[in-house]
PDB file of C-alpha atoms in Angstrom:
ATOM      1  CA  UNK A   1     128.854-137.400-103.558  1.00  0.00           C
ATOM      2  CA  UNK A   2     130.503-135.789-100.563  1.00  0.00           C
ATOM      3  CA  UNK A   3     128.266-133.230 -98.878  1.00  0.00           C
ATOM      4  CA  UNK A   4     131.170-130.880 -98.134  1.00  0.00           C
ATOM      5  CA  UNK A   5     133.859-129.316-100.285  1.00  0.00           C
ATOM      6  CA  UNK A   6     137.237-127.884 -99.296  1.00  0.00           C
ATOM      7  CA  UNK A   7     138.355-124.398-100.277  1.00  0.00           C
ATOM      8  CA  UNK A   8     140.959-125.778-102.692  1.00  0.00           C
ATOM      9  CA  UNK A   9     138.377-128.066-104.291  1.00  0.00           C
ATOM     10  CA  UNK A  10     136.016-125.121-104.650  1.00  0.00           C
ATOM     11  CA  UNK A  11     138.724-123.031-106.332  1.00  0.00           C
ATOM     12  CA  UNK A  12     139.258-125.842-108.846  1.00  0.00           C
ATOM     13  CA  UNK A  13     135.516-126.216-109.405  1.00  0.00           C
ATOM     14  CA  UNK A  14     135.106-122.498-110.093  1.00  0.00           C
ATOM     15  CA  UNK A  15     137.729-122.781-112.835  1.00  0.00           C
ATOM     16  CA  UNK A  16     136.041-125.784-114.404  1.00  0.00           C
ATOM     17  CA  UNK A  17     133.689-125.914-117.385  1.00  0.00           C
ATOM     18  CA  UNK A  18     130.774-126.478-114.992  1.00  0.00           C
ATOM     19  CA  UNK A  19     131.306-124.090-112.080  1.00  0.00           C
ATOM     20  CA  UNK A  20     128.904-124.271-109.156  1.00  0.00           C
ATOM     21  CA  UNK A  21     126.383-121.659-108.148  1.00  0.00           C
ATOM     22  CA  UNK A  22     127.602-119.993-104.947  1.00  0.00           C
ATOM     23  CA  UNK A  23     125.258-119.076-102.098  1.00  0.00           C
ATOM     24  CA  UNK A  24     126.515-116.675 -99.416  1.00  0.00           C
ATOM     25  CA  UNK A  25     124.350-117.413 -96.357  1.00  0.00           C
ATOM     26  CA  UNK A  26     126.096-115.379 -93.684  1.00  0.00           C
ATOM     27  CA  UNK A  27     123.926-115.152 -90.569  1.00  0.00           C
ATOM     28  CA  UNK A  28     124.271-115.072 -86.797  1.00  0.00           C
ATOM     29  CA  UNK A  29     122.023-116.460 -84.113  1.00  0.00           C
ATOM     30  CA  UNK A  30     122.724-113.562 -81.752  1.00  0.00           C
ATOM     31  CA  UNK A  31     120.772-110.386 -82.410  1.00  0.00           C
ATOM     32  CA  UNK A  32     123.792-108.166 -81.929  1.00  0.00           C
ATOM     33  CA  UNK A  33     127.374-108.330 -83.081  1.00  0.00           C
ATOM     34  CA  UNK A  34     130.339-107.336 -80.906  1.00  0.00           C
ATOM     35  CA  UNK A  35     129.803-103.731 -81.960  1.00  0.00           C
ATOM     36  CA  UNK A  36     126.391-103.746 -80.310  1.00  0.00           C
ATOM     37  CA  UNK A  37     124.642-103.480 -83.681  1.00  0.00           C
ATOM     38  CA  UNK A  38     122.518-106.326 -85.072  1.00  0.00           C
ATOM     39  CA  UNK A  39     124.458-108.579 -87.417  1.00  0.00           C
ATOM     40  CA  UNK A  40     123.767-107.689 -91.054  1.00  0.00           C
ATOM     41  CA  UNK A  41     124.562-110.553 -93.393  1.00  0.00           C
ATOM     42  CA  UNK A  42     123.846-108.477 -96.472  1.00  0.00           C
ATOM     43  CA  UNK A  43     126.347-105.834 -95.316  1.00  0.00           C
ATOM     44  CA  UNK A  44     128.915-108.556 -94.660  1.00  0.00           C
ATOM     45  CA  UNK A  45     128.325-109.830 -98.196  1.00  0.00           C
ATOM     46  CA  UNK A  46     128.740-106.323 -99.619  1.00  0.00           C
ATOM     47  CA  UNK A  47     132.044-105.902 -97.804  1.00  0.00           C
ATOM     48  CA  UNK A  48     133.523-108.917 -99.560  1.00  0.00           C
ATOM     49  CA  UNK A  49     132.347-112.276-100.886  1.00  0.00           C
ATOM     50  CA  UNK A  50     133.633-115.094-103.060  1.00  0.00           C
ATOM     51  CA  UNK A  51     133.398-113.951-106.695  1.00  0.00           C
ATOM     52  CA  UNK A  52     130.077-114.899-108.235  1.00  0.00           C
ATOM     53  CA  UNK A  53     128.316-115.621-104.932  1.00  0.00           C
ATOM     54  CA  UNK A  54     124.755-114.413-104.359  1.00  0.00           C
ATOM     55  CA  UNK A  55     123.546-113.429-100.898  1.00  0.00           C
ATOM     56  CA  UNK A  56     120.676-115.491 -99.460  1.00  0.00           C
ATOM     57  CA  UNK A  57     118.757-114.223 -96.430  1.00  0.00           C
ATOM     58  CA  UNK A  58     118.212-117.090 -93.981  1.00  0.00           C
ATOM     59  CA  UNK A  59     115.480-115.363 -91.978  1.00  0.00           C
ATOM     60  CA  UNK A  60     113.438-114.327 -95.021  1.00  0.00           C
ATOM     61  CA  UNK A  61     114.247-116.872 -97.740  1.00  0.00           C
ATOM     62  CA  UNK A  62     115.232-120.046 -95.863  1.00  0.00           C
ATOM     63  CA  UNK A  63     112.515-119.748 -93.202  1.00  0.00           C
ATOM     64  CA  UNK A  64     109.029-118.380 -92.650  1.00  0.00           C
ATOM     65  CA  UNK A  65     108.154-115.802 -90.012  1.00  0.00           C
ATOM     66  CA  UNK A  66     108.511-116.917 -86.368  1.00  0.00           C
ATOM     67  CA  UNK A  67     105.382-118.224 -84.697  1.00  0.00           C
ATOM     68  CA  UNK A  68     103.858-121.326 -83.114  1.00  0.00           C
ATOM     69  CA  UNK A  69     105.832-123.533 -85.525  1.00  0.00           C
ATOM     70  CA  UNK A  70     109.114-122.174 -84.169  1.00  0.00           C
ATOM     71  CA  UNK A  71     111.594-119.375 -84.758  1.00  0.00           C
ATOM     72  CA  UNK A  72     112.679-120.673 -88.180  1.00  0.00           C
ATOM     73  CA  UNK A  73     109.827-122.743 -89.599  1.00  0.00           C
ATOM     74  CA  UNK A  74     109.981-124.102 -93.133  1.00  0.00           C
ATOM     75  CA  UNK A  75     109.943-121.371 -95.764  1.00  0.00           C
ATOM     76  CA  UNK A  76     107.105-120.854 -98.163  1.00  0.00           C
ATOM     77  CA  UNK A  77     108.221-122.976-101.115  1.00  0.00           C
ATOM     78  CA  UNK A  78     107.372-120.246-103.627  1.00  0.00           C
ATOM     79  CA  UNK A  79     109.581-117.792-101.738  1.00  0.00           C
ATOM     80  CA  UNK A  80     112.388-120.329-101.394  1.00  0.00           C
ATOM     81  CA  UNK A  81     112.167-121.384-105.022  1.00  0.00           C
ATOM     82  CA  UNK A  82     112.232-117.789-106.235  1.00  0.00           C
ATOM     83  CA  UNK A  83     115.306-117.071-104.087  1.00  0.00           C
ATOM     84  CA  UNK A  84     117.137-120.078-105.484  1.00  0.00           C
ATOM     85  CA  UNK A  85     116.271-119.214-109.079  1.00  0.00           C
ATOM     86  CA  UNK A  86     117.377-115.609-108.473  1.00  0.00           C
ATOM     87  CA  UNK A  87     120.710-117.010-107.289  1.00  0.00           C
ATOM     88  CA  UNK A  88     121.055-118.961-110.530  1.00  0.00           C
ATOM     89  CA  UNK A  89     120.169-122.396-109.170  1.00  0.00           C
ATOM     90  CA  UNK A  90     118.975-124.900-111.769  1.00  0.00           C
ATOM     91  CA  UNK A  91     118.182-128.563-111.332  1.00  0.00           C
ATOM     92  CA  UNK A  92     121.301-129.595-113.239  1.00  0.00           C
ATOM     93  CA  UNK A  93     123.690-127.022-111.751  1.00  0.00           C
ATOM     94  CA  UNK A  94     126.014-127.852-108.834  1.00  0.00           C
ATOM     95  CA  UNK A  95     125.567-125.600-105.805  1.00  0.00           C
ATOM     96  CA  UNK A  96     127.942-124.669-102.978  1.00  0.00           C
ATOM     97  CA  UNK A  97     126.730-122.811 -99.886  1.00  0.00           C
ATOM     98  CA  UNK A  98     128.989-121.040 -97.416  1.00  0.00           C
ATOM     99  CA  UNK A  99     128.646-118.774 -94.401  1.00  0.00           C
ATOM    100  CA  UNK A 100     130.897-116.948 -91.956  1.00  0.00           C
ATOM    101  CA  UNK A 101     132.505-120.136 -90.698  1.00  0.00           C
ATOM    102  CA  UNK A 102     130.263-121.770 -88.125  1.00  0.00           C
ATOM    103  CA  UNK A 103     128.465-123.688 -90.849  1.00  0.00           C
ATOM    104  CA  UNK A 104     124.934-123.593 -89.449  1.00  0.00           C
ATOM    105  CA  UNK A 105     123.391-121.260 -92.030  1.00  0.00           C
ATOM    106  CA  UNK A 106     125.131-122.918 -94.970  1.00  0.00           C
ATOM    107  CA  UNK A 107     123.892-126.277 -93.707  1.00  0.00           C
ATOM    108  CA  UNK A 108     120.327-124.922 -93.561  1.00  0.00           C
ATOM    109  CA  UNK A 109     120.589-123.976 -97.260  1.00  0.00           C
ATOM    110  CA  UNK A 110     122.141-127.374 -98.054  1.00  0.00           C
ATOM    111  CA  UNK A 111     119.375-129.213 -96.212  1.00  0.00           C
ATOM    112  CA  UNK A 112     116.566-127.256 -97.848  1.00  0.00           C
ATOM    113  CA  UNK A 113     117.937-127.840-101.322  1.00  0.00           C
ATOM    114  CA  UNK A 114     118.437-131.539-100.645  1.00  0.00           C
ATOM    115  CA  UNK A 115     114.968-131.834 -99.095  1.00  0.00           C
ATOM    116  CA  UNK A 116     113.385-130.178-102.128  1.00  0.00           C
ATOM    117  CA  UNK A 117     115.111-132.410-104.640  1.00  0.00           C
ATOM    118  CA  UNK A 118     118.361-130.776-105.725  1.00  0.00           C
ATOM    119  CA  UNK A 119     120.864-133.576-106.480  1.00  0.00           C
ATOM    120  CA  UNK A 120     124.175-131.719-106.263  1.00  0.00           C
ATOM    121  CA  UNK A 121     124.712-129.337-103.341  1.00  0.00           C
ATOM    122  CA  UNK A 122     127.634-129.053-100.936  1.00  0.00           C
ATOM    123  CA  UNK A 123     128.814-126.852 -98.066  1.00  0.00           C
ATOM    124  CA  UNK A 124     132.188-125.106 -98.043  1.00  0.00           C
ATOM    125  CA  UNK A 125     134.026-126.769 -95.162  1.00  0.00           C
ATOM    126  CA  UNK A 126     135.170-124.063 -92.755  1.00  0.00           C
ATOM    127  CA  UNK A 127     133.138-121.364 -94.483  1.00  0.00           C
ATOM    128  CA  UNK A 128     134.519-118.074 -95.754  1.00  0.00           C
ATOM    129  CA  UNK A 129     137.489-118.084 -93.293  1.00  0.00           C
ATOM    130  CA  UNK A 130     138.799-121.182 -95.098  1.00  0.00           C
ATOM    131  CA  UNK A 131     138.777-119.373 -98.459  1.00  0.00           C
ATOM    132  CA  UNK A 132     142.152-117.842 -99.340  1.00  0.00           C
ATOM    133  CA  UNK A 133     141.229-116.758-102.852  1.00  0.00           C
ATOM    134  CA  UNK A 134     140.082-113.332-104.050  1.00  0.00           C
ATOM    135  CA  UNK A 135     136.969-111.553-102.821  1.00  0.00           C
ATOM    136  CA  UNK A 136     134.739-109.070-104.621  1.00  0.00           C
ATOM    137  CA  UNK A 137     132.339-106.418-103.375  1.00  0.00           C
ATOM    138  CA  UNK A 138     130.067-105.990-106.393  1.00  0.00           C
ATOM    139  CA  UNK A 139     126.774-107.851-106.104  1.00  0.00           C
ATOM    140  CA  UNK A 140     126.516-110.821-108.444  1.00  0.00           C
ATOM    141  CA  UNK A 141     123.613-111.064-110.897  1.00  0.00           C
ATOM    142  CA  UNK A 142     123.642-114.532-112.469  1.00  0.00           C
ATOM    143  CA  UNK A 143     121.210-115.717-115.116  1.00  0.00           C
ATOM    144  CA  UNK A 144     117.898-116.885-113.687  1.00  0.00           C
ATOM    145  CA  UNK A 145     117.862-120.554-112.749  1.00  0.00           C
ATOM    146  CA  UNK A 146     115.069-123.048-113.284  1.00  0.00           C
ATOM    147  CA  UNK A 147     115.006-124.928-109.965  1.00  0.00           C
ATOM    148  CA  UNK A 148     111.519-125.793-108.705  1.00  0.00           C
ATOM    149  CA  UNK A 149     111.479-127.189-105.150  1.00  0.00           C
ATOM    150  CA  UNK A 150     109.698-130.511-104.715  1.00  0.00           C
ATOM    151  CA  UNK A 151     109.840-131.814-101.123  1.00  0.00           C
ATOM    152  CA  UNK A 152     110.815-135.422-100.542  1.00  0.00           C
ATOM    153  CA  UNK A 153     109.130-137.748 -98.077  1.00  0.00           C
ATOM    154  CA  UNK A 154     110.583-138.749 -94.739  1.00  0.00           C
ATOM    155  CA  UNK A 155     113.174-136.004 -94.245  1.00  0.00           C
ATOM    156  CA  UNK A 156     111.076-133.784 -91.963  1.00  0.00           C
ATOM    157  CA  UNK A 157     109.751-134.471 -88.460  1.00  0.00           C
ATOM    158  CA  UNK A 158     106.918-132.683 -86.711  1.00  0.00           C
ATOM    159  CA  UNK A 159     106.527-132.564 -82.926  1.00  0.00           C
ATOM    160  CA  UNK A 160     104.641-135.850 -82.741  1.00  0.00           C
ATOM    161  CA  UNK A 161     107.144-137.532 -85.044  1.00  0.00           C
ATOM    162  CA  UNK A 162     110.065-136.299 -82.950  1.00  0.00           C
ATOM    163  CA  UNK A 163     108.462-137.593 -79.757  1.00  0.00           C
ATOM    164  CA  UNK A 164     107.809-140.976 -81.372  1.00  0.00           C
ATOM    165  CA  UNK A 165     111.344-141.222 -82.740  1.00  0.00           C
ATOM    166  CA  UNK A 166     112.789-140.554 -79.275  1.00  0.00           C
ATOM    167  CA  UNK A 167     111.062-143.791 -78.233  1.00  0.00           C
ATOM    168  CA  UNK A 168     111.552-145.943 -81.332  1.00  0.00           C
ATOM    169  CA  UNK A 169     114.900-144.757 -82.713  1.00  0.00           C
ATOM    170  CA  UNK A 170     117.445-142.076 -81.859  1.00  0.00           C
ATOM    171  CA  UNK A 171     116.579-138.391 -81.460  1.00  0.00           C
ATOM    172  CA  UNK A 172     119.617-136.135 -81.096  1.00  0.00           C
ATOM    173  CA  UNK A 173     119.565-132.712 -79.435  1.00  0.00           C
ATOM    174  CA  UNK A 174     122.170-130.556 -81.196  1.00  0.00           C
ATOM    175  CA  UNK A 175     122.141-127.682 -78.686  1.00  0.00           C
ATOM    176  CA  UNK A 176     124.821-127.040 -76.080  1.00  0.00           C
ATOM    177  CA  UNK A 177     124.780-129.481 -73.187  1.00  0.00           C
ATOM    178  CA  UNK A 178     123.733-126.904 -70.600  1.00  0.00           C
ATOM    179  CA  UNK A 179     120.627-126.068 -72.622  1.00  0.00           C
ATOM    180  CA  UNK A 180     119.807-129.763 -73.026  1.00  0.00           C
ATOM    181  CA  UNK A 181     120.090-130.230 -69.267  1.00  0.00           C
ATOM    182  CA  UNK A 182     117.947-127.161 -68.616  1.00  0.00           C
ATOM    183  CA  UNK A 183     120.647-125.351 -66.650  1.00  0.00           C
ATOM    184  CA  UNK A 184     120.308-122.267 -68.847  1.00  0.00           C
ATOM    185  CA  UNK A 185     117.869-121.222 -71.544  1.00  0.00           C
ATOM    186  CA  UNK A 186     118.726-117.853 -73.113  1.00  0.00           C
ATOM    187  CA  UNK A 187     116.075-117.875 -75.834  1.00  0.00           C
ATOM    188  CA  UNK A 188     113.089-120.141 -75.271  1.00  0.00           C
ATOM    189  CA  UNK A 189     110.635-119.959 -72.345  1.00  0.00           C
ATOM    190  CA  UNK A 190     111.471-123.396 -70.918  1.00  0.00           C
ATOM    191  CA  UNK A 191     114.785-125.199 -70.460  1.00  0.00           C
ATOM    192  CA  UNK A 192     115.391-128.907 -70.884  1.00  0.00           C
ATOM    193  CA  UNK A 193     114.893-131.416 -73.693  1.00  0.00           C
ATOM    194  CA  UNK A 194     112.374-133.663 -75.400  1.00  0.00           C
ATOM    195  CA  UNK A 195     112.003-136.790 -73.260  1.00  0.00           C
ATOM    196  CA  UNK A 196     114.152-139.579 -74.655  1.00  0.00           C
ATOM    197  CA  UNK A 197     116.396-137.300 -76.720  1.00  0.00           C
ATOM    198  CA  UNK A 198     120.176-137.679 -76.432  1.00  0.00           C
ATOM    199  CA  UNK A 199     122.575-134.749 -76.047  1.00  0.00           C
ATOM    200  CA  UNK A 200     124.839-134.373 -79.099  1.00  0.00           C
ATOM    201  CA  UNK A 201     126.114-130.768 -79.355  1.00  0.00           C
ATOM    202  CA  UNK A 202     126.807-129.571 -82.882  1.00  0.00           C
ATOM    203  CA  UNK A 203     130.103-128.072 -81.699  1.00  0.00           C
ATOM    204  CA  UNK A 204     131.532-131.586 -81.308  1.00  0.00           C
ATOM    205  CA  UNK A 205     131.193-132.245 -85.045  1.00  0.00           C
ATOM    206  CA  UNK A 206     134.022-129.869 -85.979  1.00  0.00           C
ATOM    207  CA  UNK A 207     137.632-129.199 -85.079  1.00  0.00           C
ATOM    208  CA  UNK A 208     139.146-125.990 -83.723  1.00  0.00           C
ATOM    209  CA  UNK A 209     139.123-124.460 -87.231  1.00  0.00           C
ATOM    210  CA  UNK A 210     135.429-125.125 -87.701  1.00  0.00           C
ATOM    211  CA  UNK A 211     136.022-127.885 -90.238  1.00  0.00           C
ATOM    212  CA  UNK A 212     134.207-131.183 -90.002  1.00  0.00           C
ATOM    213  CA  UNK A 213     135.981-134.029 -88.296  1.00  0.00           C
ATOM    214  CA  UNK A 214     136.883-136.973 -90.549  1.00  0.00           C
ATOM    215  CA  UNK A 215     134.016-139.285 -91.437  1.00  0.00           C
ATOM    216  CA  UNK A 216     135.432-142.120 -89.347  1.00  0.00           C
ATOM    217  CA  UNK A 217     135.583-139.898 -86.256  1.00  0.00           C
ATOM    218  CA  UNK A 218     132.026-138.738 -86.816  1.00  0.00           C
ATOM    219  CA  UNK A 219     130.806-142.315 -87.233  1.00  0.00           C
ATOM    220  CA  UNK A 220     132.519-143.241 -83.974  1.00  0.00           C
ATOM    221  CA  UNK A 221     131.029-140.234 -82.204  1.00  0.00           C
ATOM    222  CA  UNK A 222     127.504-140.993 -83.310  1.00  0.00           C
ATOM    223  CA  UNK A 223     128.009-144.710 -82.813  1.00  0.00           C
ATOM    224  CA  UNK A 224     128.598-144.101 -79.108  1.00  0.00           C
ATOM    225  CA  UNK A 225     125.092-142.629 -79.037  1.00  0.00           C
ATOM    226  CA  UNK A 226     123.608-145.717 -80.671  1.00  0.00           C
ATOM    227  CA  UNK A 227     123.413-144.210 -84.146  1.00  0.00           C
ATOM    228  CA  UNK A 228     123.861-146.572 -87.081  1.00  0.00           C
ATOM    229  CA  UNK A 229     122.509-146.774 -90.616  1.00  0.00           C
ATOM    230  CA  UNK A 230     120.036-149.390 -89.398  1.00  0.00           C
ATOM    231  CA  UNK A 231     118.386-147.133 -86.795  1.00  0.00           C
ATOM    232  CA  UNK A 232     116.047-144.234 -87.686  1.00  0.00           C
ATOM    233  CA  UNK A 233     117.671-140.975 -86.612  1.00  0.00           C
ATOM    234  CA  UNK A 234     116.331-137.461 -86.139  1.00  0.00           C
ATOM    235  CA  UNK A 235     117.873-134.185 -84.988  1.00  0.00           C
ATOM    236  CA  UNK A 236     116.541-131.012 -83.422  1.00  0.00           C
ATOM    237  CA  UNK A 237     118.048-127.864 -81.902  1.00  0.00           C
ATOM    238  CA  UNK A 238     116.547-124.524 -80.929  1.00  0.00           C
ATOM    239  CA  UNK A 239     114.979-123.593 -84.255  1.00  0.00           C
ATOM    240  CA  UNK A 240     116.141-126.027 -86.940  1.00  0.00           C
ATOM    241  CA  UNK A 241     119.365-124.271 -87.973  1.00  0.00           C
ATOM    242  CA  UNK A 242     122.215-125.831 -85.998  1.00  0.00           C
ATOM    243  CA  UNK A 243     120.364-129.159 -86.265  1.00  0.00           C
ATOM    244  CA  UNK A 244     120.750-128.931 -90.056  1.00  0.00           C
ATOM    245  CA  UNK A 245     124.499-128.799 -89.420  1.00  0.00           C
ATOM    246  CA  UNK A 246     124.206-132.015 -87.396  1.00  0.00           C
ATOM    247  CA  UNK A 247     122.226-133.648 -90.226  1.00  0.00           C
ATOM    248  CA  UNK A 248     125.097-132.604 -92.492  1.00  0.00           C
ATOM    249  CA  UNK A 249     127.643-134.139 -90.105  1.00  0.00           C
ATOM    250  CA  UNK A 250     125.639-137.365 -90.120  1.00  0.00           C
ATOM    251  CA  UNK A 251     125.607-137.257 -93.918  1.00  0.00           C
ATOM    252  CA  UNK A 252     129.402-136.935 -93.917  1.00  0.00           C
ATOM    253  CA  UNK A 253     129.457-140.004 -91.653  1.00  0.00           C
ATOM    254  CA  UNK A 254     127.244-141.869 -94.121  1.00  0.00           C
ATOM    255  CA  UNK A 255     124.127-141.846 -91.929  1.00  0.00           C
ATOM    256  CA  UNK A 256     120.795-140.413 -93.155  1.00  0.00           C
ATOM    257  CA  UNK A 257     118.784-138.397 -90.649  1.00  0.00           C
ATOM    258  CA  UNK A 258     115.535-136.449 -90.488  1.00  0.00           C
ATOM    259  CA  UNK A 259     115.243-132.874 -89.219  1.00  0.00           C
ATOM    260  CA  UNK A 260     112.695-131.637 -86.695  1.00  0.00           C
ATOM    261  CA  UNK A 261     112.517-128.153 -88.169  1.00  0.00           C
ATOM    262  CA  UNK A 262     110.341-126.593 -85.456  1.00  0.00           C
ATOM    263  CA  UNK A 263     112.749-127.901 -82.817  1.00  0.00           C
ATOM    264  CA  UNK A 264     112.726-126.698 -79.196  1.00  0.00           C
ATOM    265  CA  UNK A 265     111.166-123.334 -80.068  1.00  0.00           C
ATOM    266  CA  UNK A 266     108.091-125.117 -81.447  1.00  0.00           C
ATOM    267  CA  UNK A 267     108.084-127.848 -78.786  1.00  0.00           C
ATOM    268  CA  UNK A 268     107.927-125.359 -75.928  1.00  0.00           C
ATOM    269  CA  UNK A 269     105.213-123.256 -77.592  1.00  0.00           C
ATOM    270  CA  UNK A 270     102.712-125.832 -76.321  1.00  0.00           C
ATOM    271  CA  UNK A 271     102.815-126.071 -72.494  1.00  0.00           C
ATOM    272  CA  UNK A 272     101.134-129.487 -72.687  1.00  0.00           C
ATOM    273  CA  UNK A 273     104.235-131.068 -74.221  1.00  0.00           C
ATOM    274  CA  UNK A 274     106.462-132.832 -71.673  1.00  0.00           C
ATOM    275  CA  UNK A 275     109.921-131.509 -70.808  1.00  0.00           C
ATOM    276  CA  UNK A 276     112.833-133.468 -69.325  1.00  0.00           C
ATOM    277  CA  UNK A 277     115.705-131.827 -67.453  1.00  0.00           C
ATOM    278  CA  UNK A 278     119.122-132.986 -66.325  1.00  0.00           C
ATOM    279  CA  UNK A 279     121.563-135.341 -68.035  1.00  0.00           C
ATOM    280  CA  UNK A 280     119.149-138.286 -68.121  1.00  0.00           C
ATOM    281  CA  UNK A 281     117.327-138.519 -71.477  1.00  0.00           C
ATOM    282  CA  UNK A 282     114.050-139.339 -69.715  1.00  0.00           C
TER     283      UNK A 282
END
């Protein structure tokens, strides 16, 4: 099953006998919008969302509180499961997640559902800007779902696992190149990258409209970094959000990958962990 869905395919699916559950996961990394006020995903949802969609709060329902494990550590599974059931998610119900267009937050929801055993979840390619159908402002209240999250083995890396994978396989750094090189670091206390990691900015996975590049192009892109189905692959970013988007891009390319959820924000919380700077992976 393709991990992404186009707006036209979603419109058809919503008219079908088995419409998907819709998750609105609008979120922004920056603490303030252009107006100077913090971005409010719930307010954005209330101003207009795809009919039937339920708002999901990334910071509170798709992550735990920030701390030594990073800015967006794994959520408490009871909290995550309750949020998914509230949204109408059941084990046998297809799910589509979307956000404001960048795709990071929707990918985080996609990854969490896949990691916890849901068999049928996709991301709206291009997010809400790609949707040309009607919007509604009334909050949706679907029937309670029955999904119970059950994590799968091998999809999650911790700090030690990420360091080992950088030596034995391929570890991709999904942040912007200047952060990888340590030239700037606007969020975390230390700039640079995990030794051995390769720079692979998430922004290169999509076209100018924010839609994923074709699978063949993505395979070629990752292939230039030594990524194949025969090599273990992991991804990290700043806090495990944009890296989920890179895991999704790899999925589109037909390549499974693990996610280092704690990412750079967890790595740099321990000053004993090594840091590499510059364009050289080491």
